[in-house]
Amino acid sequence: MTDLRRIVTGHNAAGKSVVAIDGPPARQLGADAGGLFEIWNTDGARIDSYDRTDRADIDVVLSPAKGGSKFRWFRIAPTPPGTPREVLEAAYADAFAQMGASHERVDTTRHPGMHKTKTIDYIILLEGEVTLYLDEAEVRLKPHDVVVQRGTNHAWVNTGTTPALLVAVLIDADVVV
């Protein structure tokens, strides 16, 4: 996604508001399968608006740090019809391993992309078609649908013919499950 532009604001030495970063995301993962693009991260520490550090220029991991948050765009490519489950299983296992999140795949019985994090997530589907799989439900989403994902086992599956684009904010939370 070469056209994604991040504008991150901050303050200069005189305390005036300025643009601290203006450009594409510093990190991405899995561009061949759609892609996950880190926009910004917090780690639970105090926010210093004078700091020019690109908080998204770190290894891409699924969940935020303790007390932190993640803001990201992610694209999901369509699942090719007739793809064998073992091929999907291997692809999802690899993708979650790359994000340091193999342990989040607690029950993949329903779908190989199922995972469960201790976060509250705010997700908006911007383009395409996606089905949200839960343990006992499926919800077909259309552009501009919003999901509040509260630490449940889930998977995002592109059921359309074109890539789906979503934006997500993940916040570390003390989720009761």
Short mmCIF file of C-alpha atoms in Angstrom, two decimals:
data_model
loop_
_atom_site.label_atom_id
_atom_site.label_comp_id
_atom_site.label_asym_id
_atom_site.label_seq_id
_atom_site.Cartn_x
_atom_site.Cartn_y
_atom_site.Cartn_z
CA MET A 1 0.00 0.00 0.00
CA THR A 2 2.33 2.67 -1.25
CA ASP A 3 -0.28 5.42 -1.08
CA LEU A 4 -0.79 5.23 2.70
CA ARG A 5 0.44 8.50 4.20
CA ARG A 6 0.92 9.06 7.93
CA ILE A 7 0.98 12.53 9.40
CA VAL A 8 2.17 12.46 13.00
CA THR A 9 2.10 15.70 14.93
CA GLY A 10 4.27 16.87 17.80
CA HIS A 11 5.87 19.98 19.28
CA ASN A 12 9.08 21.82 18.47
CA ALA A 13 11.51 23.19 21.07
CA ALA A 14 9.42 26.38 21.32
CA GLY A 15 6.30 24.36 22.19
CA LYS A 16 4.62 25.02 18.84
CA SER A 17 2.67 22.25 17.11
CA VAL A 18 4.47 20.81 14.09
CA VAL A 19 4.47 17.83 11.74
CA ALA A 20 6.90 15.30 13.22
CA ILE A 21 6.47 12.59 10.53
CA ASP A 22 4.94 12.80 7.07
CA GLY A 23 5.28 9.69 4.95
CA PRO A 24 4.45 6.02 4.57
CA PRO A 25 4.42 3.52 7.43
CA ALA A 26 7.88 2.51 8.61
CA ARG A 27 7.02 -1.19 8.87
CA GLN A 28 4.77 -3.70 7.17
CA LEU A 29 4.30 -7.43 7.22
CA GLY A 30 2.86 -9.92 4.75
CA ALA A 31 2.47 -7.70 1.68
CA ASP A 32 2.12 -10.82 -0.49
CA ALA A 33 -1.04 -11.85 1.41
CA GLY A 34 -2.51 -8.37 1.63
CA GLY A 35 -0.39 -6.70 4.26
CA LEU A 36 -0.40 -5.25 7.73
CA PHE A 37 0.86 -1.69 8.05
CA GLU A 38 1.84 -0.24 11.43
CA ILE A 39 0.77 3.38 11.78
CA TRP A 40 1.52 4.06 15.47
CA ASN A 41 2.11 2.26 18.76
CA THR A 42 2.10 3.17 22.42
CA ASP A 43 3.64 1.11 25.19
CA GLY A 44 1.81 2.37 28.27
CA ALA A 45 4.47 4.99 29.04
CA ARG A 46 3.87 8.72 29.14
CA ILE A 47 3.37 10.30 25.69
CA ASP A 48 6.13 12.80 24.89
CA SER A 49 4.99 15.01 22.01
CA TYR A 50 8.51 16.49 21.72
CA ASP A 51 10.01 13.06 20.96
CA ARG A 52 10.65 12.51 17.23
CA THR A 53 10.93 8.71 17.52
CA ASP A 54 8.78 6.83 14.99
CA ARG A 55 6.81 4.65 17.43
CA ALA A 56 5.77 2.34 14.57
CA ASP A 57 9.34 1.61 13.48
CA ILE A 58 9.58 -1.56 15.59
CA ASP A 59 9.07 -5.25 14.90
CA VAL A 60 5.48 -5.92 13.84
CA VAL A 61 3.76 -7.99 16.52
CA LEU A 62 0.07 -8.75 16.82
CA SER A 63 -0.71 -7.41 20.29
CA PRO A 64 0.23 -4.14 21.96
CA ALA A 65 2.59 -3.95 24.92
CA LYS A 66 1.15 -4.02 28.45
CA GLY A 67 -0.93 -0.86 28.83
CA GLY A 68 -0.25 0.06 25.20
CA SER A 69 -2.07 0.36 21.90
CA LYS A 70 -1.58 -0.30 18.19
CA PHE A 71 -3.03 1.61 15.25
CA ARG A 72 -2.80 -0.20 11.92
CA TRP A 73 -4.21 -0.74 8.48
CA PHE A 74 -4.46 -4.27 7.19
CA ARG A 75 -5.38 -5.76 3.86
CA ILE A 76 -6.78 -9.24 3.50
CA ALA A 77 -6.49 -10.93 0.13
CA PRO A 78 -9.38 -13.09 -1.05
CA THR A 79 -9.12 -16.74 -0.11
CA PRO A 80 -8.82 -18.67 -3.39
CA PRO A 81 -11.81 -20.99 -3.79
CA GLY A 82 -11.02 -24.61 -3.09
CA THR A 83 -7.89 -23.93 -1.05
CA PRO A 84 -7.28 -27.05 1.08
CA ARG A 85 -7.53 -26.54 4.84
CA GLU A 86 -3.97 -27.79 5.37
CA VAL A 87 -2.65 -25.07 3.04
CA LEU A 88 -4.64 -22.42 4.94
CA GLU A 89 -3.44 -23.86 8.25
CA ALA A 90 0.21 -23.61 7.18
CA ALA A 91 -0.24 -20.06 5.88
CA TYR A 92 -1.97 -18.83 9.05
CA ALA A 93 0.54 -20.62 11.29
CA ASP A 94 3.36 -18.86 9.45
CA ALA A 95 1.64 -15.45 9.54
CA PHE A 96 0.98 -15.63 13.29
CA ALA A 97 4.53 -16.85 13.93
CA GLN A 98 5.89 -13.83 12.03
CA MET A 99 3.87 -11.56 14.35
CA GLY A 100 5.08 -13.36 17.49
CA ALA A 101 1.53 -14.55 18.08
CA SER A 102 1.50 -18.34 17.65
CA HIS A 103 0.28 -18.57 21.26
CA GLU A 104 -2.82 -16.49 20.35
CA ARG A 105 -4.15 -19.32 18.16
CA VAL A 106 -5.99 -21.04 21.00
CA ASP A 107 -8.75 -22.83 19.06
CA THR A 108 -8.60 -23.02 15.27
CA THR A 109 -11.30 -25.68 14.97
CA ARG A 110 -13.70 -23.35 13.16
CA HIS A 111 -11.12 -21.65 10.91
CA PRO A 112 -7.29 -21.68 10.71
CA GLY A 113 -7.21 -17.88 11.17
CA MET A 114 -8.94 -17.98 14.56
CA HIS A 115 -7.08 -16.19 17.34
CA LYS A 116 -7.76 -14.59 20.72
CA THR A 117 -5.95 -11.61 22.21
CA LYS A 118 -6.29 -9.77 25.53
CA THR A 119 -7.26 -6.55 23.82
CA ILE A 120 -10.25 -4.44 22.97
CA ASP A 121 -10.16 -3.69 19.25
CA TYR A 122 -11.99 -1.08 17.21
CA ILE A 123 -12.11 -2.18 13.57
CA ILE A 124 -13.63 -0.51 10.51
CA LEU A 125 -13.97 -2.21 7.13
CA LEU A 126 -13.13 0.44 4.53
CA GLU A 127 -13.16 -1.58 1.29
CA GLY A 128 -14.10 -5.05 0.15
CA GLU A 129 -15.99 -7.89 1.80
CA VAL A 130 -15.04 -9.69 4.99
CA THR A 131 -16.70 -12.28 7.16
CA LEU A 132 -15.98 -12.17 10.89
CA TYR A 133 -15.87 -15.72 12.22
CA LEU A 134 -16.59 -16.30 15.90
CA ASP A 135 -16.86 -19.61 17.74
CA GLU A 136 -20.62 -19.73 17.25
CA ALA A 137 -21.41 -17.03 14.70
CA GLU A 138 -20.47 -15.52 11.35
CA VAL A 139 -21.04 -11.89 10.50
CA ARG A 140 -20.73 -10.66 6.93
CA LEU A 141 -19.37 -7.11 6.84
CA LYS A 142 -19.70 -4.45 4.19
CA PRO A 143 -17.68 -1.21 3.87
CA HIS A 144 -18.04 1.16 6.82
CA ASP A 145 -19.26 -1.54 9.21
CA VAL A 146 -17.60 -1.22 12.62
CA VAL A 147 -16.68 -4.04 14.99
CA VAL A 148 -15.85 -3.73 18.68
CA GLN A 149 -13.88 -6.92 19.28
CA ARG A 150 -13.65 -7.65 23.02
CA GLY A 151 -11.09 -10.41 23.50
CA THR A 152 -13.06 -13.11 21.69
CA ASN A 153 -11.72 -15.94 19.55
CA HIS A 154 -12.16 -14.72 15.97
CA ALA A 155 -10.93 -14.71 12.38
CA TRP A 156 -11.22 -12.25 9.50
CA VAL A 157 -11.89 -13.97 6.16
CA ASN A 158 -12.11 -12.20 2.81
CA THR A 159 -15.18 -13.64 1.13
CA GLY A 160 -15.04 -11.37 -1.89
CA THR A 161 -13.02 -11.21 -5.07
CA THR A 162 -10.89 -8.13 -4.29
CA PRO A 163 -8.61 -7.29 -1.34
CA ALA A 164 -10.39 -5.96 1.74
CA LEU A 165 -8.96 -2.96 3.62
CA LEU A 166 -9.53 -2.52 7.34
CA VAL A 167 -8.28 -0.06 9.94
CA ALA A 168 -7.85 -1.21 13.53
CA VAL A 169 -6.98 0.19 16.93
CA LEU A 170 -5.91 -2.50 19.41
CA ILE A 171 -5.74 -1.59 23.08
CA ASP A 172 -4.25 -3.80 25.76
CA ALA A 173 -7.01 -4.65 28.23
CA ASP A 174 -7.80 -6.76 31.27
CA VAL A 175 -10.36 -8.83 29.35
CA VAL A 176 -12.58 -11.19 31.34
CA VAL A 177 -13.02 -14.44 29.43
#
